[in-house]
Coordinates of C-alpha atoms in Angstrom, one line a residue:
M1 CA -97.8 158.8 37.2
R2 CA -97.8 161.0 40.3
S3 CA -95.5 163.8 41.4
Y4 CA -93.5 163.0 44.5
R5 CA -93.2 164.6 47.9
K6 CA -91.1 163.2 50.7
S7 CA -93.1 161.8 53.6
A8 CA -91.1 161.9 56.9
A9 CA -93.9 160.0 58.6
L10 CA -93.6 157.1 56.2
V11 CA -89.9 156.8 56.8
A12 CA -90.6 156.3 60.5
L13 CA -93.0 153.4 60.0
S14 CA -92.1 149.8 60.8
A15 CA -91.3 147.6 57.7
T16 CA -94.7 145.8 57.9
A17 CA -96.7 149.0 58.4
A18 CA -94.9 150.7 55.5
V19 CA -95.5 147.9 53.1
T20 CA -99.1 147.7 54.1
L21 CA -99.6 151.4 53.4
L22 CA -97.7 151.3 50.1
T23 CA -99.3 148.1 48.7
G24 CA -102.5 147.7 50.5
A25 CA -101.7 144.3 52.0
A26 CA -99.4 142.9 54.6
P27 CA -96.3 141.4 53.0
P28 CA -95.7 137.6 52.9
E29 CA -92.5 138.2 54.8
A30 CA -94.2 139.8 57.8
A31 CA -94.0 136.5 59.8
A32 CA -90.1 136.3 59.5
S33 CA -88.2 138.4 62.0
A34 CA -84.6 139.6 61.9
D35 CA -83.9 137.2 64.7
S36 CA -84.5 134.3 62.3
V37 CA -81.7 135.4 59.9
P38 CA -78.5 133.5 60.6
A39 CA -75.1 135.1 60.7
L40 CA -73.0 134.9 57.5
S41 CA -69.9 132.8 57.5
W42 CA -67.5 134.6 55.3
R43 CA -64.6 133.0 53.5
P44 CA -61.9 134.4 51.1
C45 CA -62.8 134.2 47.4
A46 CA -60.7 136.8 45.8
R47 CA -59.7 136.3 42.2
A48 CA -56.7 137.6 40.3
D49 CA -58.9 139.8 38.2
G50 CA -61.0 141.1 41.1
P51 CA -60.7 143.2 44.2
A52 CA -58.3 142.2 46.9
G53 CA -60.0 140.8 50.0
Q54 CA -63.2 139.8 48.3
E55 CA -65.2 137.4 50.5
C56 CA -68.1 135.0 49.8
A57 CA -70.8 133.3 51.9
E58 CA -74.1 131.6 51.6
L59 CA -77.4 133.1 52.8
P60 CA -80.3 130.8 53.5
V61 CA -83.7 132.3 52.5
P62 CA -87.2 130.9 52.5
L63 CA -88.4 129.3 49.3
D64 CA -91.7 130.8 50.0
Y65 CA -91.9 133.8 52.3
R66 CA -95.4 132.9 53.2
D67 CA -93.9 129.8 54.9
P68 CA -90.8 131.2 56.6
D69 CA -90.2 127.9 58.4
G70 CA -90.5 125.8 55.3
P71 CA -88.0 124.8 52.6
R72 CA -84.9 127.0 52.2
L73 CA -82.7 128.1 49.3
S74 CA -79.1 129.1 49.5
L75 CA -78.0 132.4 47.9
A76 CA -74.4 133.1 47.0
V77 CA -73.4 136.5 48.5
T78 CA -70.2 138.5 48.4
R79 CA -68.6 141.5 49.9
V80 CA -65.5 143.7 49.6
R81 CA -64.9 145.5 52.9
S82 CA -63.9 149.2 52.9
D83 CA -60.1 149.6 52.6
R84 CA -60.4 152.8 54.5
P85 CA -62.3 152.0 57.7
A86 CA -62.0 155.5 59.1
E87 CA -63.9 156.8 56.0
R88 CA -66.5 154.1 55.9
R89 CA -70.1 155.3 56.1
G90 CA -72.1 152.2 55.1
T91 CA -72.8 149.3 52.7
L92 CA -73.2 149.7 48.9
L93 CA -75.3 147.0 47.3
V94 CA -74.7 146.2 43.6
I95 CA -78.0 145.1 42.0
P96 CA -77.2 143.1 38.8
G97 CA -79.3 143.2 35.6
G98 CA -80.8 140.2 33.8
P99 CA -83.0 138.9 35.2
G100 CA -80.5 136.4 36.4
G101 CA -77.3 138.4 36.3
S102 CA -74.7 137.4 38.8
G103 CA -74.1 140.0 41.6
V104 CA -71.0 138.1 42.7
R105 CA -69.5 138.4 39.3
E106 CA -70.4 142.1 39.1
V107 CA -68.5 142.8 42.3
T108 CA -65.5 140.9 41.0
E109 CA -65.6 143.0 37.9
T110 CA -66.5 146.4 39.3
G111 CA -65.6 146.3 43.1
T112 CA -62.1 147.8 42.6
A113 CA -63.5 150.7 40.6
L114 CA -66.3 151.3 43.1
Q115 CA -63.8 151.4 46.0
R116 CA -61.6 153.8 44.1
E117 CA -64.5 156.1 43.1
T118 CA -66.1 156.2 46.5
G119 CA -62.8 156.5 48.5
G120 CA -63.5 153.5 50.6
R121 CA -66.7 154.8 52.1
Y122 CA -68.5 151.6 51.6
D123 CA -68.4 147.9 51.9
V124 CA -69.4 146.7 48.4
V125 CA -71.8 143.8 48.5
S126 CA -74.0 141.8 46.2
L127 CA -75.8 138.5 45.7
D128 CA -76.6 136.0 43.0
P129 CA -80.4 135.9 42.6
R130 CA -82.2 132.7 43.5
G131 CA -82.0 130.2 40.7
A132 CA -78.8 131.5 39.1
G133 CA -75.1 131.8 39.5
G134 CA -73.8 130.3 42.7
S135 CA -77.2 130.2 44.3
T136 CA -79.6 127.3 44.4
K137 CA -80.1 126.7 40.7
A138 CA -83.5 126.5 38.9
G139 CA -84.1 124.4 35.9
C140 CA -86.8 123.6 33.4
G141 CA -84.9 120.8 31.6
L142 CA -85.1 122.6 28.3
G143 CA -83.6 121.1 25.2
P144 CA -80.5 122.8 23.6
E145 CA -82.5 124.4 20.8
D146 CA -85.0 126.0 23.2
R147 CA -82.1 127.5 25.1
E148 CA -80.7 129.3 22.2
L149 CA -80.8 133.1 22.7
I150 CA -82.5 133.7 19.4
N151 CA -85.2 131.3 20.4
I152 CA -85.7 132.6 24.0
R153 CA -86.0 136.0 22.5
S154 CA -88.2 134.7 19.7
W155 CA -87.3 136.1 16.3
P156 CA -90.0 135.7 13.6
G157 CA -89.2 133.7 10.5
P158 CA -87.7 135.5 7.4
D159 CA -91.2 136.1 6.0
G160 CA -92.5 137.3 9.4
S161 CA -94.2 134.1 10.3
I162 CA -94.5 133.3 14.0
D163 CA -95.9 129.8 13.5
E164 CA -92.6 128.2 14.6
N165 CA -92.4 130.6 17.6
V166 CA -95.9 129.6 18.7
V167 CA -95.0 125.9 18.7
R168 CA -91.8 126.5 20.6
A169 CA -93.4 128.9 23.1
R170 CA -96.1 126.3 23.9
R171 CA -93.5 123.6 24.3
T172 CA -91.2 125.7 26.5
A173 CA -94.0 126.8 28.8
G174 CA -95.2 123.2 29.1
T175 CA -91.7 121.9 29.9
C176 CA -91.2 124.5 32.6
A177 CA -94.6 123.7 34.1
R178 CA -93.7 120.0 34.3
N179 CA -90.1 120.4 35.6
G180 CA -89.6 123.8 37.2
G181 CA -91.4 123.1 40.4
A182 CA -91.7 125.5 43.4
L183 CA -88.3 127.1 42.8
L184 CA -89.4 128.2 39.3
R185 CA -92.6 129.6 40.6
S186 CA -90.7 131.6 43.2
L187 CA -88.6 133.5 40.7
T188 CA -90.1 137.0 40.9
T189 CA -88.9 140.5 41.3
A190 CA -90.8 140.7 44.6
N191 CA -88.9 137.7 46.0
E192 CA -85.6 139.1 44.9
V193 CA -86.4 142.3 46.8
R194 CA -87.3 140.2 49.8
D195 CA -84.0 138.3 49.5
I196 CA -82.1 141.6 49.4
D197 CA -83.8 142.7 52.6
R198 CA -82.9 139.4 54.2
F199 CA -79.3 140.0 53.1
R200 CA -79.5 143.5 54.7
Q201 CA -80.6 142.0 58.0
A202 CA -77.8 139.3 57.8
L203 CA -75.3 142.1 57.3
G204 CA -76.6 143.9 60.4
E205 CA -77.3 147.1 58.4
E206 CA -80.2 149.3 59.2
R207 CA -79.9 150.9 55.7
L208 CA -78.3 150.1 52.4
S209 CA -77.0 152.3 49.6
A210 CA -77.3 150.8 46.1
W211 CA -76.3 150.9 42.5
G212 CA -78.8 149.0 40.3
V213 CA -78.2 148.6 36.6
S214 CA -80.7 147.6 33.8
Y215 CA -83.2 145.2 35.3
G216 CA -81.5 146.0 38.6
T217 CA -83.1 149.5 38.4
Y218 CA -86.6 147.9 38.6
V219 CA -85.5 145.7 41.5
G220 CA -84.0 148.8 43.1
A221 CA -87.2 150.8 42.5
V222 CA -89.4 148.1 44.0
Y223 CA -87.1 147.7 47.0
A224 CA -87.3 151.5 47.6
Q225 CA -91.1 151.3 47.4
K226 CA -91.4 148.4 49.8
Y227 CA -88.7 149.2 52.2
P228 CA -88.2 153.0 52.0
Q229 CA -86.9 153.3 55.6
H230 CA -84.0 150.9 54.7
T231 CA -82.6 153.0 51.8
D232 CA -79.8 155.4 52.0
R233 CA -78.2 156.7 48.7
W234 CA -79.9 155.0 45.8
V235 CA -78.6 155.0 42.3
L236 CA -80.6 153.6 39.3
D237 CA -78.6 153.3 36.1
S238 CA -80.2 152.5 32.7
N239 CA -83.8 152.5 33.7
D240 CA -86.9 150.6 32.7
D241 CA -90.5 151.7 32.5
P242 CA -92.2 150.6 35.7
D243 CA -95.7 150.3 34.3
P244 CA -97.3 147.7 36.6
A245 CA -99.8 146.6 33.9
R246 CA -97.0 145.4 31.5
V247 CA -93.6 145.4 33.3
E248 CA -91.3 143.0 31.3
Q249 CA -93.7 142.7 28.3
G250 CA -93.4 146.5 27.9
W251 CA -89.6 146.3 28.2
M252 CA -89.4 143.7 25.5
A253 CA -91.6 145.8 23.2
S254 CA -89.5 149.0 23.8
A255 CA -86.3 147.3 22.5
A256 CA -87.5 148.2 18.9
V257 CA -87.3 151.9 19.8
G258 CA -84.1 151.4 21.7
V259 CA -82.3 149.9 18.8
D260 CA -83.5 152.6 16.4
D261 CA -82.3 155.3 18.9
R262 CA -78.9 153.7 19.2
F263 CA -78.1 152.5 15.6
P264 CA -77.1 155.9 14.3
D265 CA -74.1 155.9 16.7
F266 CA -72.9 152.6 15.1
A267 CA -73.6 154.0 11.6
R268 CA -71.4 157.0 12.2
W269 CA -68.6 154.9 13.6
A270 CA -68.8 152.4 10.7
A271 CA -68.7 155.2 8.1
D272 CA -65.8 157.1 9.7
P273 CA -62.7 157.3 7.5
A274 CA -60.8 156.2 10.6
R275 CA -62.2 152.7 10.0
D276 CA -60.2 152.5 6.7
A277 CA -57.0 151.7 8.4
E278 CA -58.7 148.9 10.3
G279 CA -60.5 147.5 7.2
L280 CA -63.8 148.0 8.9
R281 CA -65.3 150.9 7.1
L282 CA -68.7 149.6 5.9
A283 CA -69.9 152.6 3.9
Q284 CA -68.8 156.0 2.8
R285 CA -71.7 157.7 4.4
A286 CA -73.4 157.0 7.7
E287 CA -76.9 156.9 6.1
D288 CA -75.8 154.0 3.9
V289 CA -74.9 151.6 6.8
R290 CA -78.5 150.8 7.8
P291 CA -79.6 149.6 4.3
L292 CA -76.4 147.7 4.0
V293 CA -77.0 145.8 7.3
L294 CA -80.7 145.2 6.4
A295 CA -79.7 143.9 3.0
L296 CA -77.1 141.5 4.5
A297 CA -79.6 140.2 7.0
A298 CA -82.1 139.6 4.2
R299 CA -79.5 137.7 2.2
L300 CA -78.6 135.6 5.2
D301 CA -82.2 134.8 5.7
R302 CA -82.1 133.1 2.3
E303 CA -78.5 131.8 2.4
P304 CA -77.0 131.4 5.9
A305 CA -73.2 131.7 6.1
E306 CA -71.0 129.0 7.6
T307 CA -69.2 130.3 10.8
T308 CA -66.2 129.3 12.8
T309 CA -68.7 127.5 15.2
P310 CA -69.5 124.1 13.6
G311 CA -73.1 123.5 13.0
V312 CA -74.1 127.1 13.9
P313 CA -74.6 129.2 10.8
L314 CA -74.9 133.0 10.6
T315 CA -78.6 133.5 9.8
G316 CA -80.3 136.8 9.3
N317 CA -81.7 136.6 12.8
R318 CA -78.4 135.8 14.3
L319 CA -77.0 138.8 12.6
R320 CA -79.9 140.9 14.0
Q321 CA -79.3 139.5 17.5
A322 CA -75.6 140.2 17.2
L323 CA -76.4 143.8 16.3
Q324 CA -78.5 144.1 19.4
L325 CA -75.7 142.8 21.6
A326 CA -73.1 145.1 19.9
L327 CA -75.2 148.2 20.5
A328 CA -74.7 147.8 24.3
S329 CA -71.2 149.4 24.1
D330 CA -69.1 151.2 21.6
D331 CA -66.4 148.7 22.5
S332 CA -68.5 146.0 20.7
F333 CA -68.7 147.9 17.4
T334 CA -65.5 146.4 16.1
G335 CA -66.8 142.8 16.6
F336 CA -70.0 143.5 14.8
A337 CA -68.3 145.2 11.9
E338 CA -65.9 142.2 11.5
L339 CA -69.0 140.0 11.4
V340 CA -70.5 142.0 8.7
R341 CA -67.3 142.1 6.7
A342 CA -66.7 138.4 7.0
A343 CA -70.2 137.6 5.9
G344 CA -69.6 139.7 2.7
D345 CA -71.6 142.9 2.7
G346 CA -71.4 143.6 -1.0
K347 CA -69.5 146.9 -0.3
G348 CA -66.0 145.7 -0.1
G349 CA -66.2 142.6 2.1
D350 CA -64.7 139.6 0.3
G351 CA -66.6 137.0 2.3
T352 CA -63.6 134.6 2.4
A353 CA -63.1 134.6 6.1
K354 CA -65.7 132.7 8.1
P355 CA -67.7 134.9 10.5
V356 CA -67.0 134.6 14.2
L357 CA -70.2 134.6 16.2
P358 CA -70.4 136.3 19.6
A359 CA -70.1 133.8 22.5
A360 CA -73.8 134.4 23.4
L361 CA -74.8 133.1 19.9
S362 CA -72.4 130.2 19.6
G363 CA -74.5 127.7 21.6
P364 CA -77.3 127.3 24.0
L365 CA -77.5 129.1 27.4
P366 CA -77.1 126.9 30.5
D367 CA -80.5 125.6 31.6
A368 CA -80.4 127.6 34.8
D369 CA -79.8 130.9 33.0
A370 CA -82.5 130.3 30.5
T371 CA -84.9 129.3 33.3
V372 CA -84.3 132.4 35.4
A373 CA -84.5 134.7 32.4
M374 CA -87.9 133.3 31.4
G375 CA -89.2 132.6 34.9
V376 CA -88.9 136.1 36.3
V377 CA -90.4 137.8 33.2
C378 CA -93.3 135.3 33.0
N379 CA -94.0 135.2 36.7
D380 CA -94.0 138.9 37.4
V381 CA -97.1 139.7 35.3
R382 CA -99.6 137.9 33.1
W383 CA -98.7 138.6 29.5
R384 CA -101.4 139.9 27.3
G385 CA -102.4 138.9 23.8
T386 CA -103.8 136.1 21.7
V387 CA -101.8 134.4 19.0
A388 CA -103.7 136.4 16.4
Q389 CA -102.9 139.7 18.2
Y390 CA -99.2 138.7 18.4
R391 CA -99.3 138.1 14.6
R392 CA -100.7 141.5 13.9
A393 CA -98.3 143.2 16.3
V394 CA -95.3 141.5 14.7
A395 CA -96.4 142.5 11.2
A396 CA -96.8 146.1 12.3
D397 CA -93.5 146.1 14.2
R398 CA -91.5 144.7 11.2
V399 CA -92.7 147.7 9.1
A400 CA -92.1 150.3 11.8
H401 CA -88.7 148.9 13.0
P402 CA -86.9 146.8 10.3
L403 CA -83.7 146.5 12.4
T404 CA -85.5 144.3 14.9
A405 CA -87.7 142.5 12.4
G406 CA -90.7 142.1 14.7
A407 CA -88.8 140.3 17.6
P408 CA -89.8 142.9 20.3
A409 CA -93.5 142.3 19.6
N410 CA -93.2 138.5 19.2
I411 CA -94.7 135.7 21.2
N412 CA -92.7 133.7 23.7
A413 CA -93.3 131.2 26.5
C414 CA -94.9 133.8 28.7
A415 CA -98.0 133.8 26.5
F416 CA -98.6 130.2 27.5
W417 CA -97.3 130.3 31.1
K418 CA -99.2 127.8 33.2
D419 CA -99.0 129.7 36.6
A420 CA -100.7 133.0 37.2
P421 CA -98.7 135.6 39.1
V422 CA -98.8 135.1 42.8
E423 CA -99.0 138.8 43.5
K424 CA -99.5 142.0 41.5
P425 CA -96.4 144.0 40.5
V426 CA -95.6 146.9 42.9
A427 CA -96.7 150.3 41.6
I428 CA -93.8 152.8 41.9
T429 CA -95.1 156.0 43.4
D430 CA -93.9 159.3 44.8
R431 CA -94.1 158.2 48.4
G432 CA -90.9 157.8 50.3
P433 CA -87.6 159.6 51.0
S434 CA -86.1 161.8 48.3
N435 CA -82.8 159.9 48.0
I436 CA -82.7 158.5 44.5
L437 CA -80.4 159.5 41.7
M438 CA -81.2 158.2 38.2
I439 CA -78.6 158.1 35.4
Q440 CA -79.6 157.4 31.9
G441 CA -78.1 157.4 28.4
L442 CA -80.2 159.2 25.7
R443 CA -79.6 156.3 23.3
D444 CA -79.9 153.1 25.3
P445 CA -80.7 150.0 23.1
Y446 CA -82.3 148.0 25.9
S447 CA -83.7 150.6 28.3
P448 CA -84.8 153.5 26.1
Y449 CA -84.8 157.0 27.4
S450 CA -88.5 157.2 26.8
G451 CA -89.1 154.4 29.4
A452 CA -86.7 156.0 31.9
L453 CA -88.8 159.2 31.7
R454 CA -91.8 157.2 32.9
L455 CA -89.9 155.9 35.9
R456 CA -88.7 159.5 36.5
A457 CA -92.3 160.7 36.4
A458 CA -93.5 157.9 38.8
L459 CA -90.8 158.9 41.3
G460 CA -91.5 162.6 41.1
G461 CA -89.6 164.7 43.7
R462 CA -88.2 161.6 45.2
A463 CA -85.5 161.5 42.4
R464 CA -83.2 163.5 40.3
M465 CA -82.1 162.3 36.8
V466 CA -78.8 162.8 35.1
A467 CA -79.3 162.3 31.4
V468 CA -76.1 161.5 29.4
D469 CA -75.8 162.3 25.7
R470 CA -74.3 159.0 25.0
G471 CA -75.3 155.6 23.6
G472 CA -75.0 152.2 25.2
H473 CA -76.4 150.3 28.1
G474 CA -75.0 151.1 31.6
M475 CA -73.7 154.6 32.1
Y476 CA -71.8 154.8 35.4
L477 CA -68.2 153.8 35.0
A478 CA -69.0 152.3 31.6
N479 CA -70.5 154.1 28.6
G480 CA -71.0 157.4 30.3
N481 CA -68.8 160.5 30.5
A482 CA -67.0 162.4 33.2
C483 CA -70.0 164.6 33.9
G484 CA -72.3 161.6 34.6
D485 CA -69.7 159.7 36.5
R486 CA -68.9 162.7 38.7
A487 CA -72.6 163.2 39.5
V488 CA -73.0 159.7 40.7
T489 CA -69.7 159.6 42.6
T490 CA -70.6 162.9 44.3
F491 CA -73.9 161.6 45.4
L492 CA -72.5 158.4 46.8
T493 CA -69.6 160.1 48.6
T494 CA -71.4 163.3 49.8
G495 CA -75.1 162.7 49.5
K496 CA -75.4 165.8 47.2
R497 CA -77.6 165.6 44.1
P498 CA -78.2 168.1 41.4
G499 CA -80.9 170.6 42.4
Q500 CA -82.9 169.6 39.3
D501 CA -82.6 167.1 36.4
V502 CA -79.5 167.8 34.3
L503 CA -78.1 166.8 30.9
C504 CA -74.5 165.8 30.5
T505 CA -73.1 166.5 27.0
G506 CA -69.8 166.0 25.3

């Protein structure tokens, strides 16, 4: 990774020339001009639980940017206009995670807080990525079992076997190849970035500010690399390793480290005497919580427990997946502790109440959500490894990281994906304006700090990073603290960043 120096000359380049310089080739979207972007027809869509005045519209985009006059997709877009027009300085784009997260929903959930924090300085906008949410939906036509989260994420069998995963991965890749069509093949980070720039043009904005979270940090980094002259104040929150040789395959593997980094926070919480009054204290000492959870998962591997969801038992792998979900936020610790107690942990749980599964584990994902989640990660880069290599990697990962039981190293549909990537992943470099603020928790279960440091190194002097001594996924206005929130808000409202990378404690 290279250090970064601001290039004023690069900022002055045209969009096509800048992309050619940064990537070595003219972009597929070069043939489409701003004149071809239709005006947005806004309509009210405010909800009782969202910001007042929220509006929605549909944005047509090319299915294939190499054929700008060909078939079109419709993207659901939304905005909340500044409630203080005299203070307005621009437009703030919310880039959702996922892949496949709904930007419209994110604005509904966070728009009010963003308006408050930024003092009305921005119109807050976002979009649902192609294939998902209110946009033109993708679909592989997968069966219910193949849309279960624990199968999309491919957990090995109780003995570490991946034989069943190999069969399912082949079947899923084949089903998507037969049914997904051109829309599935178009699901890439590069196309999401192009769609965002089409949205920018439709809004009539020369530059955007942004707040990208999780996978949205990679989308944001790629946008800033391809369209540096169209970026204003750029916030990347809970960051992924941008290694162009691995991209999503590397993110999946890093989850083992992320869970290990984060679990001690849950262990301390679950052993705190304050949990006694709640009936949720799992152990007397924090160091005893990990072996307790591992032992319960092993027992559930042998004897799954009946749950409140008919026909969906609590297996060892569902418990492990529930743990990963719970580690995203301290607010989710209670639900996981209740799950452990109801399953009977051998340390005080009576096992009489049926466990209540998290909603994400109570049934299959919608076909569109499963399709987009797989499509982007499989289309962005060719996944490496033979079946034998996956077997060895899983065996080693199970020993090194028992909490995740080999899942981060496991095989999935990407190993058998039929279509090769249309283009190479964009390499994130130190070329472009110095206008990026990264914020990162030290103990993120999904986007580990170690991966964020690699993005930080790639951006060099282009960025500053605020590290937050907290656990969880998503820092700004979520799992972070006043110090981290203040740094982001100050940047968005004044443009001022710390002079160097800083650590927020407490």
